[in-house]
């Protein structure tokens, strides 16, 4: 039986098939928690959103759609979570305390060129401006949005080659 060292800052892993969190865990345990019993059609999504209620609603909707979701309240925690884990999609707000979503996306794209990136923001013009340095392949979804809309857009991005 494998064991994961537990230290670092806490996060929550949500596993498709139920909206309740599987476990509270710390970052080094992400790999150990996500691998067992993972369905091939489940995407691993890293969600970074500082608005806790929105983050929880998004995580629940994505889990209901059949995805694994690791969610964090700021960019620095999300960046730390990416170390050693191959996520399929980064779903991030732009304006967050600490590391913002654009910096998180730039770093993530440098490490994982195949990572799909979607910004959710009330500041779409900032993300779209060439001087922002946001990855060019990133999708921008402006707030407010309906949960069905974001789930459909996530599914479209994941299905694209």
N, CA and C atoms as an extended XYZ file, in Angstrom:
483
Properties=species:S:1:pos:R:3:atomname:S:1:resname:S:1:resid:I:1 pbc="F F F"
N         0.846       -1.181        0.000 N   UNK     1
C         0.000        0.000        0.000 CA  UNK     1
C         0.887        1.238        0.000 C   UNK     1
N         0.669        2.132       -0.969 N   UNK     2
C         1.505        3.321       -1.049 CA  UNK     2
C         1.004        4.390       -0.098 C   UNK     2
N         1.942        5.192        0.377 N   UNK     3
C         1.598        6.286        1.267 CA  UNK     3
C         2.140        7.568        0.673 C   UNK     3
N         1.458        8.656        0.883 N   UNK     4
C         1.928        9.949        0.418 CA  UNK     4
C         2.318       10.776        1.629 C   UNK     4
N         3.413       11.510        1.509 N   UNK     5
C         3.821       12.398        2.588 CA  UNK     5
C         2.846       13.561        2.615 C   UNK     5
N         2.367       13.915        3.770 N   UNK     6
C         1.362       14.963        3.891 CA  UNK     6
C         2.002       16.206        4.497 C   UNK     6
N         2.134       17.236        3.672 N   UNK     7
C         2.631       18.529        4.122 CA  UNK     7
C         2.276       19.563        3.067 C   UNK     7
N         2.498       20.818        3.334 N   UNK     8
C         2.170       21.867        2.376 CA  UNK     8
C         0.828       22.490        2.710 C   UNK     8
N         0.263       23.215        1.736 N   UNK     9
C        -1.001       23.916        1.964 CA  UNK     9
C        -2.165       23.048        1.511 C   UNK     9
N        -3.281       23.082        2.211 N   UNK    10
C        -4.404       22.209        1.877 CA  UNK    10
C        -5.164       22.655        0.635 C   UNK    10
N        -5.778       21.675       -0.008 N   UNK    11
C        -6.653       21.895       -1.142 CA  UNK    11
C        -7.758       20.863       -1.066 C   UNK    11
N        -8.592       20.788       -2.065 N   UNK    12
C        -9.663       19.804       -2.076 CA  UNK    12
C        -9.676       19.118       -3.431 C   UNK    12
N        -9.756       17.811       -3.448 N   UNK    13
C        -9.893       17.048       -4.682 CA  UNK    13
C       -11.340       16.603       -4.793 C   UNK    13
N       -11.927       16.830       -5.933 N   UNK    14
C       -13.283       16.366       -6.203 CA  UNK    14
C       -13.164       15.306       -7.281 C   UNK    14
N       -13.795       14.183       -7.112 N   UNK    15
C       -13.737       13.092       -8.089 CA  UNK    15
C       -15.095       12.990       -8.748 C   UNK    15
N       -15.108       12.854      -10.072 N   UNK    16
C       -16.349       12.729      -10.823 CA  UNK    16
C       -17.232       11.643      -10.257 C   UNK    16
N       -18.526       11.867      -10.310 N   UNK    17
C       -19.475       10.882       -9.811 CA  UNK    17
C       -20.147       11.328       -8.525 C   UNK    17
N       -19.721       12.432       -7.955 N   UNK    18
C       -20.350       12.938       -6.744 CA  UNK    18
C       -19.800       14.309       -6.439 C   UNK    18
N       -20.618       15.189       -5.953 N   UNK    19
C       -20.183       16.559       -5.708 CA  UNK    19
C       -19.465       16.726       -4.374 C   UNK    19
N       -19.564       15.738       -3.488 N   UNK    20
C       -18.866       15.835       -2.207 CA  UNK    20
C       -17.364       15.685       -2.399 C   UNK    20
N       -16.558       16.474       -1.707 N   UNK    21
C       -15.116       16.298       -1.814 CA  UNK    21
C       -14.718       14.899       -1.369 C   UNK    21
N       -13.761       14.316       -2.074 N   UNK    22
C       -13.237       13.012       -1.674 CA  UNK    22
C       -12.463       13.121       -0.377 C   UNK    22
N       -11.586       14.113       -0.329 N   UNK    23
C       -10.721       14.225        0.831 CA  UNK    23
C       -10.106       15.604        0.866 C   UNK    23
N        -9.745       16.030        2.051 N   UNK    24
C        -8.905       17.212        2.170 CA  UNK    24
C        -7.497       16.665        2.159 C   UNK    24
N        -6.631       17.315        1.405 N   UNK    25
C        -5.296       16.770        1.258 CA  UNK    25
C        -4.299       17.900        1.125 C   UNK    25
N        -3.048       17.560        1.142 N   UNK    26
C        -2.016       18.540        0.879 CA  UNK    26
C        -1.360       18.215       -0.444 C   UNK    26
N        -0.672       19.159       -0.996 N   UNK    27
C        -0.225       19.092       -2.376 CA  UNK    27
C         0.573       17.847       -2.767 C   UNK    27
N         1.515       17.353       -1.987 N   UNK    28
C         2.242       16.170       -2.435 CA  UNK    28
C         1.365       14.936       -2.602 C   UNK    28
N         0.179       14.942       -2.040 N   UNK    29
C        -0.684       13.771       -2.124 CA  UNK    29
C        -1.567       13.758       -3.369 C   UNK    29
N        -1.534       14.814       -4.173 N   UNK    30
C        -2.423       14.892       -5.336 CA  UNK    30
C        -2.237       13.694       -6.259 C   UNK    30
N        -1.003       13.390       -6.643 N   UNK    31
C        -0.763       12.287       -7.579 CA  UNK    31
C        -1.292       10.978       -7.040 C   UNK    31
N        -1.046       10.714       -5.770 N   UNK    32
C        -1.491        9.460       -5.170 CA  UNK    32
C        -3.010        9.360       -5.136 C   UNK    32
N        -3.686       10.483       -4.945 N   UNK    33
C        -5.145       10.461       -4.859 CA  UNK    33
C        -5.818       10.363       -6.218 C   UNK    33
N        -5.227       10.949       -7.245 N   UNK    34
C        -5.913       11.029       -8.521 CA  UNK    34
C        -5.760        9.775       -9.379 C   UNK    34
N        -4.706        9.019       -9.209 N   UNK    35
C        -4.452        7.893      -10.103 CA  UNK    35
C        -5.363        6.684       -9.902 C   UNK    35
N        -5.596        6.194       -8.683 N   UNK    36
C        -6.366        4.953       -8.536 CA  UNK    36
C        -7.800        5.078       -9.023 C   UNK    36
N        -8.212        4.152       -9.858 N   UNK    37
C        -9.612        4.085      -10.284 CA  UNK    37
C       -10.043        5.189      -11.219 C   UNK    37
N        -9.105        5.906      -11.786 N   UNK    38
C        -9.450        7.013      -12.671 CA  UNK    38
C        -9.953        6.476      -14.009 C   UNK    38
N       -11.136        6.937      -14.439 N   UNK    39
C       -11.673        6.543      -15.737 CA  UNK    39
C       -10.898        7.246      -16.835 C   UNK    39
N       -10.734        6.579      -17.966 N   UNK    40
C        -9.965        7.127      -19.080 CA  UNK    40
C       -10.602        8.393      -19.650 C   UNK    40
N       -11.923        8.530      -19.554 N   UNK    41
C       -12.590        9.689      -20.139 CA  UNK    41
C       -12.669       10.889      -19.190 C   UNK    41
N       -12.152       10.760      -17.991 N   UNK    42
C       -12.166       11.868      -17.040 CA  UNK    42
C       -10.984       12.789      -17.297 C   UNK    42
N       -11.242       14.068      -17.398 N   UNK    43
C       -10.159       15.044      -17.530 CA  UNK    43
C        -9.751       15.492      -16.135 C   UNK    43
N        -8.481       15.773      -15.990 N   UNK    44
C        -7.977       16.336      -14.742 CA  UNK    44
C        -7.928       17.846      -14.916 C   UNK    44
N        -8.726       18.542      -14.124 N   UNK    45
C        -8.857       19.992      -14.248 CA  UNK    45
C        -8.321       20.658      -12.997 C   UNK    45
N        -7.475       21.665      -13.209 N   UNK    46
C        -6.990       22.496      -12.112 CA  UNK    46
C        -7.761       23.804      -12.165 C   UNK    46
N        -8.477       24.102      -11.101 N   UNK    47
C        -9.323       25.286      -11.021 CA  UNK    47
C        -8.719       26.265      -10.022 C   UNK    47
N        -8.464       27.496      -10.470 N   UNK    48
C        -7.947       28.551       -9.600 CA  UNK    48
C        -8.920       29.726       -9.642 C   UNK    48
N        -9.584       29.973       -8.533 N   UNK    49
C       -10.598       31.036       -8.438 CA  UNK    49
C       -10.645       31.489       -6.992 C   UNK    49
N       -10.476       32.792       -6.753 N   UNK    50
C       -10.439       33.286       -5.375 CA  UNK    50
C       -11.818       33.457       -4.742 C   UNK    50
N       -12.860       33.514       -5.545 N   UNK    51
C       -14.222       33.601       -5.012 CA  UNK    51
C       -14.655       32.182       -4.619 C   UNK    51
N       -14.672       31.914       -3.313 N   UNK    52
C       -14.901       30.548       -2.841 CA  UNK    52
C       -16.235       29.970       -3.296 C   UNK    52
N       -17.307       30.749       -3.230 N   UNK    53
C       -18.609       30.200       -3.620 CA  UNK    53
C       -18.637       29.862       -5.113 C   UNK    53
N       -18.082       30.727       -5.957 N   UNK    54
C       -18.022       30.446       -7.393 CA  UNK    54
C       -17.146       29.221       -7.647 C   UNK    54
N       -15.997       29.155       -6.956 N   UNK    55
C       -15.092       28.009       -7.124 CA  UNK    55
C       -15.792       26.702       -6.792 C   UNK    55
N       -16.539       26.664       -5.704 N   UNK    56
C       -17.230       25.442       -5.291 CA  UNK    56
C       -18.332       25.066       -6.287 C   UNK    56
N       -19.074       26.065       -6.788 N   UNK    57
C       -20.108       25.791       -7.789 CA  UNK    57
C       -19.490       25.245       -9.072 C   UNK    57
N       -18.392       25.867       -9.521 N   UNK    58
C       -17.720       25.391      -10.732 CA  UNK    58
C       -17.197       23.977      -10.551 C   UNK    58
N       -16.552       23.719       -9.415 N   UNK    59
C       -16.012       22.382       -9.154 CA  UNK    59
C       -17.134       21.349       -9.171 C   UNK    59
N       -18.237       21.658       -8.514 N   UNK    60
C       -19.364       20.713       -8.466 CA  UNK    60
C       -19.931       20.453       -9.857 C   UNK    60
N       -20.068       21.498      -10.668 N   UNK    61
C       -20.609       21.332      -12.025 CA  UNK    61
C       -19.675       20.494      -12.889 C   UNK    61
N       -18.374       20.714      -12.763 N   UNK    62
C       -17.410       19.951      -13.560 CA  UNK    62
C       -17.329       18.495      -13.114 C   UNK    62
N       -17.445       18.274      -11.822 N   UNK    63
C       -17.475       16.897      -11.305 CA  UNK    63
C       -18.722       16.185      -11.813 C   UNK    63
N       -19.854       16.875      -11.782 N   UNK    64
C       -21.103       16.289      -12.271 CA  UNK    64
C       -20.987       15.926      -13.751 C   UNK    64
N       -20.169       16.696      -14.487 N   UNK    65
C       -19.942       16.421      -15.911 CA  UNK    65
C       -18.933       15.292      -16.117 C   UNK    65
N       -18.372       14.757      -15.021 N   UNK    66
C       -17.494       13.597      -15.117 CA  UNK    66
C       -16.005       13.863      -15.057 C   UNK    66
N       -15.602       15.019      -14.584 N   UNK    67
C       -14.185       15.361      -14.526 CA  UNK    67
C       -13.654       15.306      -13.092 C   UNK    67
N       -12.334       15.128      -12.966 N   UNK    68
C       -11.653       15.277      -11.682 CA  UNK    68
C       -11.250       16.741      -11.572 C   UNK    68
N       -11.493       17.347      -10.413 N   UNK    69
C       -11.193       18.766      -10.235 CA  UNK    69
C       -10.406       18.962       -8.944 C   UNK    69
N        -9.274       19.640       -9.056 N   UNK    70
C        -8.518       20.099       -7.889 CA  UNK    70
C        -8.665       21.617       -7.891 C   UNK    70
N        -9.207       22.180       -6.816 N   UNK    71
C        -9.471       23.617       -6.817 CA  UNK    71
C        -8.679       24.329       -5.734 C   UNK    71
N        -8.284       25.570       -6.075 N   UNK    72
C        -7.472       26.386       -5.185 CA  UNK    72
C        -7.926       27.832       -5.242 C   UNK    72
N        -7.728       28.542       -4.148 N   UNK    73
C        -8.193       29.922       -4.019 CA  UNK    73
C        -7.224       30.976       -4.494 C   UNK    73
N        -6.004       30.583       -4.875 N   UNK    74
C        -5.072       31.567       -5.422 CA  UNK    74
C        -4.089       30.900       -6.375 C   UNK    74
N        -3.442       31.724       -7.180 N   UNK    75
C        -2.556       31.228       -8.209 CA  UNK    75
C        -1.332       30.502       -7.679 C   UNK    75
N        -0.781       30.970       -6.569 N   UNK    76
C         0.425       30.336       -6.024 CA  UNK    76
C         0.144       28.898       -5.588 C   UNK    76
N        -0.982       28.682       -4.924 N   UNK    77
C        -1.347       27.317       -4.513 CA  UNK    77
C        -1.600       26.439       -5.737 C   UNK    77
N        -2.261       26.991       -6.743 N   UNK    78
C        -2.530       26.232       -7.963 CA  UNK    78
C        -1.221       25.875       -8.661 C   UNK    78
N        -0.281       26.824       -8.720 N   UNK    79
C         1.010       26.564       -9.345 CA  UNK    79
C         1.741       25.437       -8.609 C   UNK    79
N         1.729       25.483       -7.304 N   UNK    80
C         2.374       24.437       -6.511 CA  UNK    80
C         1.730       23.077       -6.788 C   UNK    80
N         0.422       23.052       -6.967 N   UNK    81
C        -0.299       21.807       -7.232 CA  UNK    81
C         0.071       21.207       -8.579 C   UNK    81
N         0.498       22.044       -9.516 N   UNK    82
C         0.831       21.555      -10.859 CA  UNK    82
C         2.139       20.771      -10.890 C   UNK    82
N         2.955       20.933       -9.878 N   UNK    83
C         4.259       20.288       -9.874 CA  UNK    83
C         4.088       18.773       -9.764 C   UNK    83
N         4.496       18.071      -10.791 N   UNK    84
C         4.443       16.613      -10.788 CA  UNK    84
C         3.098       16.015      -11.156 C   UNK    84
N         2.120       16.832      -11.545 N   UNK    85
C         0.805       16.321      -11.935 CA  UNK    85
C         0.496       16.830      -13.342 C   UNK    85
N         0.080       15.944      -14.214 N   UNK    86
C        -0.245       16.314      -15.597 CA  UNK    86
C        -1.735       16.630      -15.712 C   UNK    86
N        -2.084       17.876      -15.529 N   UNK    87
C        -3.474       18.299      -15.686 CA  UNK    87
C        -3.783       18.456      -17.170 C   UNK    87
N        -5.049       18.262      -17.531 N   UNK    88
C        -5.491       18.426      -18.905 CA  UNK    88
C        -5.916       19.856      -19.200 C   UNK    88
N        -6.453       20.525      -18.180 N   UNK    89
C        -7.003       21.871      -18.365 CA  UNK    89
C        -6.741       22.714      -17.128 C   UNK    89
N        -6.330       23.955      -17.368 N   UNK    90
C        -6.230       24.963      -16.318 CA  UNK    90
C        -7.392       25.921      -16.529 C   UNK    90
N        -8.243       26.029      -15.535 N   UNK    91
C        -9.383       26.935      -15.553 CA  UNK    91
C        -9.116       27.957      -14.467 C   UNK    91
N        -8.834       29.201      -14.858 N   UNK    92
C        -8.390       30.180      -13.865 CA  UNK    92
C        -9.022       31.550      -14.035 C   UNK    92
N        -9.277       32.177      -12.897 N   UNK    93
C        -9.658       33.577      -12.864 CA  UNK    93
C        -8.402       34.372      -13.205 C   UNK    93
N        -8.549       35.613      -13.626 N   UNK    94
C        -7.375       36.435      -13.901 CA  UNK    94
C        -6.958       37.203      -12.658 C   UNK    94
N        -7.887       37.905      -12.039 N   UNK    95
C        -7.562       38.748      -10.895 CA  UNK    95
C        -7.728       37.936       -9.608 C   UNK    95
N        -6.573       37.621       -9.002 N   UNK    96
C        -6.544       36.862       -7.742 CA  UNK    96
C        -5.432       37.424       -6.882 C   UNK    96
N        -5.529       37.220       -5.569 N   UNK    97
C        -4.426       37.660       -4.707 CA  UNK    97
C        -3.176       36.828       -4.983 C   UNK    97
N        -2.018       37.406       -4.719 N   UNK    98
C        -0.773       36.682       -4.955 CA  UNK    98
C        -0.522       36.575       -6.451 C   UNK    98
N        -0.247       35.381       -6.917 N   UNK    99
C        -0.014       35.159       -8.348 CA  UNK    99
C        -1.337       35.250       -9.100 C   UNK    99
N        -1.403       36.122      -10.111 N   UNK   100
C        -2.653       36.245      -10.865 CA  UNK   100
C        -2.764       35.130      -11.906 C   UNK   100
N        -3.921       35.050      -12.525 N   UNK   101
C        -4.191       33.976      -13.467 CA  UNK   101
C        -3.343       34.014      -14.726 C   UNK   101
N        -2.970       35.209      -15.179 N   UNK   102
C        -2.142       35.311      -16.376 CA  UNK   102
C        -0.752       34.752      -16.092 C   UNK   102
N        -0.162       35.114      -14.961 N   UNK   103
C         1.151       34.581      -14.598 CA  UNK   103
C         1.082       33.067      -14.409 C   UNK   103
N         0.039       32.595      -13.753 N   UNK   104
C        -0.153       31.154      -13.571 CA  UNK   104
C        -0.218       30.452      -14.930 C   UNK   104
N        -0.993       31.005      -15.853 N   UNK   105
C        -1.145       30.397      -17.180 CA  UNK   105
C         0.171       30.405      -17.953 C   UNK   105
N         0.933       31.497      -17.874 N   UNK   106
C         2.227       31.566      -18.564 CA  UNK   106
C         3.164       30.489      -18.042 C   UNK   106
N         3.262       30.373      -16.727 N   UNK   107
C         4.142       29.364      -16.131 CA  UNK   107
C         3.686       27.956      -16.503 C   UNK   107
N         2.377       27.740      -16.426 N   UNK   108
C         1.820       26.411      -16.721 CA  UNK   108
C         2.077       26.026      -18.177 C   UNK   108
N         1.911       26.968      -19.103 N   UNK   109
C         2.129       26.700      -20.520 CA  UNK   109
C         3.601       26.399      -20.804 C   UNK   109
N         4.502       27.049      -20.065 N   UNK   110
C         5.938       26.782      -20.230 CA  UNK   110
C         6.293       25.364      -19.812 C   UNK   110
N         5.630       24.877      -18.770 N   UNK   111
C         5.925       23.540      -18.237 CA  UNK   111
C         5.200       22.451      -19.022 C   UNK   111
N         3.959       22.724      -19.431 N   UNK   112
C         3.139       21.732      -20.124 CA  UNK   112
C         2.546       22.372      -21.378 C   UNK   112
N         3.251       22.219      -22.496 N   UNK   113
C         2.822       22.834      -23.750 CA  UNK   113
C         1.473       22.348      -24.250 C   UNK   113
N         1.037       21.163      -23.831 N   UNK   114
C        -0.240       20.617      -24.267 CA  UNK   114
C        -1.403       20.975      -23.365 C   UNK   114
N        -1.127       21.711      -22.292 N   UNK   115
C        -2.182       22.091      -21.348 CA  UNK   115
C        -3.147       23.063      -22.000 C   UNK   115
N        -4.423       22.787      -21.881 N   UNK   116
C        -5.451       23.705      -22.371 CA  UNK   116
C        -5.745       24.701      -21.252 C   UNK   116
N        -5.932       25.967      -21.642 N   UNK   117
C        -6.091       27.036      -20.658 CA  UNK   117
C        -7.347       27.827      -20.965 C   UNK   117
N        -8.153       28.048      -19.920 N   UNK   118
C        -9.336       28.882      -20.047 CA  UNK   118
C        -9.353       29.883      -18.898 C   UNK   118
N        -9.508       31.159      -19.259 N   UNK   119
C        -9.666       32.211      -18.263 CA  UNK   119
C       -11.154       32.452      -18.049 C   UNK   119
N       -11.534       32.615      -16.787 N   UNK   120
C       -12.883       33.054      -16.452 CA  UNK   120
C       -12.692       34.384      -15.739 C   UNK   120
N       -13.276       35.431      -16.287 N   UNK   121
C       -12.961       36.749      -15.759 CA  UNK   121
C       -14.021       37.781      -16.077 C   UNK   121
N       -14.047       38.805      -15.275 N   UNK   122
C       -14.860       39.980      -15.549 CA  UNK   122
C       -14.043       41.020      -16.292 C   UNK   122
N       -12.766       40.712      -16.583 N   UNK   123
C       -11.844       41.645      -17.220 CA  UNK   123
C       -11.307       41.064      -18.521 C   UNK   123
N       -12.194       40.678      -19.429 N   UNK   124
C       -11.804       40.002      -20.673 CA  UNK   124
C       -10.836       40.834      -21.503 C   UNK   124
N       -10.998       42.138      -21.529 N   UNK   125
C       -10.123       42.988      -22.344 CA  UNK   125
C        -8.670       42.883      -21.881 C   UNK   125
N        -8.455       42.721      -20.582 N   UNK   126
C        -7.104       42.577      -20.046 CA  UNK   126
C        -6.479       41.291      -20.567 C   UNK   126
N        -7.214       40.193      -20.513 N   UNK   127
C        -6.691       38.898      -20.947 CA  UNK   127
C        -6.424       38.880      -22.443 C   UNK   127
N        -7.271       39.563      -23.207 N   UNK   128
C        -7.144       39.536      -24.652 CA  UNK   128
C        -6.076       40.489      -25.180 C   UNK   128
N        -5.663       41.455      -24.386 N   UNK   129
C        -4.679       42.432      -24.831 CA  UNK   129
C        -3.329       41.755      -25.037 C   UNK   129
N        -2.694       41.949      -26.206 N   UNK   130
C        -1.422       41.283      -26.499 CA  UNK   130
C        -0.324       41.557      -25.468 C   UNK   130
N        -0.338       42.729      -24.842 N   UNK   131
C         0.708       43.060      -23.869 CA  UNK   131
C         0.566       42.279      -22.561 C   UNK   131
N        -0.552       41.584      -22.368 N   UNK   132
C        -0.750       40.836      -21.119 CA  UNK   132
C         0.185       39.638      -21.025 C   UNK   132
N         0.611       39.125      -22.175 N   UNK   133
C         1.480       37.953      -22.174 CA  UNK   133
C         0.740       36.654      -21.954 C   UNK   133
N        -0.581       36.696      -21.953 N   UNK   134
C        -1.374       35.477      -21.769 CA  UNK   134
C        -1.121       34.528      -22.932 C   UNK   134
N        -1.080       33.216      -22.671 N   UNK   135
C        -0.882       32.262      -23.767 CA  UNK   135
C        -1.918       32.479      -24.873 C   UNK   135
N        -1.444       32.511      -26.110 N   UNK   136
C        -2.312       32.829      -27.255 CA  UNK   136
C        -3.427       31.812      -27.469 C   UNK   136
N        -3.187       30.556      -27.089 N   UNK   137
C        -4.184       29.503      -27.305 CA  UNK   137
C        -5.268       29.491      -26.225 C   UNK   137
N        -5.139       30.353      -25.230 N   UNK   138
C        -6.099       30.361      -24.120 CA  UNK   138
C        -7.463       30.879      -24.583 C   UNK   138
N        -8.487       30.312      -24.004 N   UNK   139
C        -9.870       30.731      -24.238 CA  UNK   139
C       -10.254       31.668      -23.096 C   UNK   139
N       -11.065       32.666      -23.386 N   UNK   140
C       -11.526       33.597      -22.359 CA  UNK   140
C       -13.045       33.530      -22.301 C   UNK   140
N       -13.567       33.270      -21.107 N   UNK   141
C       -15.009       33.259      -20.891 CA  UNK   141
C       -15.314       34.361      -19.881 C   UNK   141
N       -16.141       35.317      -20.287 N   UNK   142
C       -16.435       36.469      -19.446 CA  UNK   142
C       -17.525       36.177      -18.429 C   UNK   142
N       -17.319       36.700      -17.216 N   UNK   143
C       -18.352       36.634      -16.191 CA  UNK   143
C       -19.344       37.740      -16.489 C   UNK   143
N       -20.584       37.572      -16.180 N   UNK   144
C       -21.199       36.362      -15.618 CA  UNK   144
C       -21.449       35.328      -16.711 C   UNK   144
N       -21.513       34.088      -16.302 N   UNK   145
C       -21.792       32.991      -17.222 CA  UNK   145
C       -22.667       31.984      -16.503 C   UNK   145
N       -23.309       31.133      -17.272 N   UNK   146
C       -24.129       30.075      -16.705 CA  UNK   146
C       -23.247       28.843      -16.552 C   UNK   146
N       -23.446       28.063      -15.509 N   UNK   147
C       -22.630       26.868      -15.287 CA  UNK   147
C       -22.678       25.919      -16.482 C   UNK   147
N       -23.855       25.776      -17.111 N   UNK   148
C       -23.957       24.905      -18.300 CA  UNK   148
C       -23.044       25.399      -19.410 C   UNK   148
N       -22.947       26.722      -19.541 N   UNK   149
C       -22.104       27.317      -20.577 CA  UNK   149
C       -20.628       26.978      -20.346 C   UNK   149
N       -20.175       27.098      -19.113 N   UNK   150
C       -18.761       26.822      -18.852 CA  UNK   150
C       -18.449       25.338      -18.978 C   UNK   150
N       -19.362       24.478      -18.543 N   UNK   151
C       -19.148       23.028      -18.688 CA  UNK   151
C       -19.090       22.668      -20.176 C   UNK   151
N       -19.974       23.229      -20.970 N   UNK   152
C       -19.974       22.954      -22.412 CA  UNK   152
C       -18.684       23.449      -23.055 C   UNK   152
N       -18.217       24.612      -22.659 N   UNK   153
C       -16.976       25.172      -23.222 CA  UNK   153
C       -15.773       24.337      -22.805 C   UNK   153
N       -15.741       23.874      -21.556 N   UNK   154
C       -14.672       22.987      -21.095 CA  UNK   154
C       -14.665       21.703      -21.923 C   UNK   154
N       -15.834       21.118      -22.107 N   UNK   155
C       -15.923       19.885      -22.894 CA  UNK   155
C       -15.450       20.100      -24.337 C   UNK   155
N       -15.807       21.259      -24.939 N   UNK   156
C       -15.348       21.568      -26.292 CA  UNK   156
C       -13.822       21.686      -26.348 C   UNK   156
N       -13.257       22.377      -25.361 N   UNK   157
C       -11.795       22.546      -25.345 CA  UNK   157
C       -11.095       21.205      -25.188 C   UNK   157
N       -11.623       20.355      -24.313 N   UNK   158
C       -10.995       19.063      -24.074 CA  UNK   158
C       -11.115       18.146      -25.283 C   UNK   158
N       -12.192       18.284      -26.044 N   UNK   159
C       -12.405       17.433      -27.220 CA  UNK   159
C       -11.548       17.871      -28.402 C   UNK   159
N       -11.149       19.149      -28.421 N   UNK   160
C       -10.325       19.660      -29.528 CA  UNK   160
C        -8.934       19.049      -29.469 C   UNK   160
N        -8.397       18.768      -30.632 N   UNK   161
C        -7.058       18.144      -30.699 CA  UNK   161
C        -5.961       19.100      -30.340 C   UNK   161
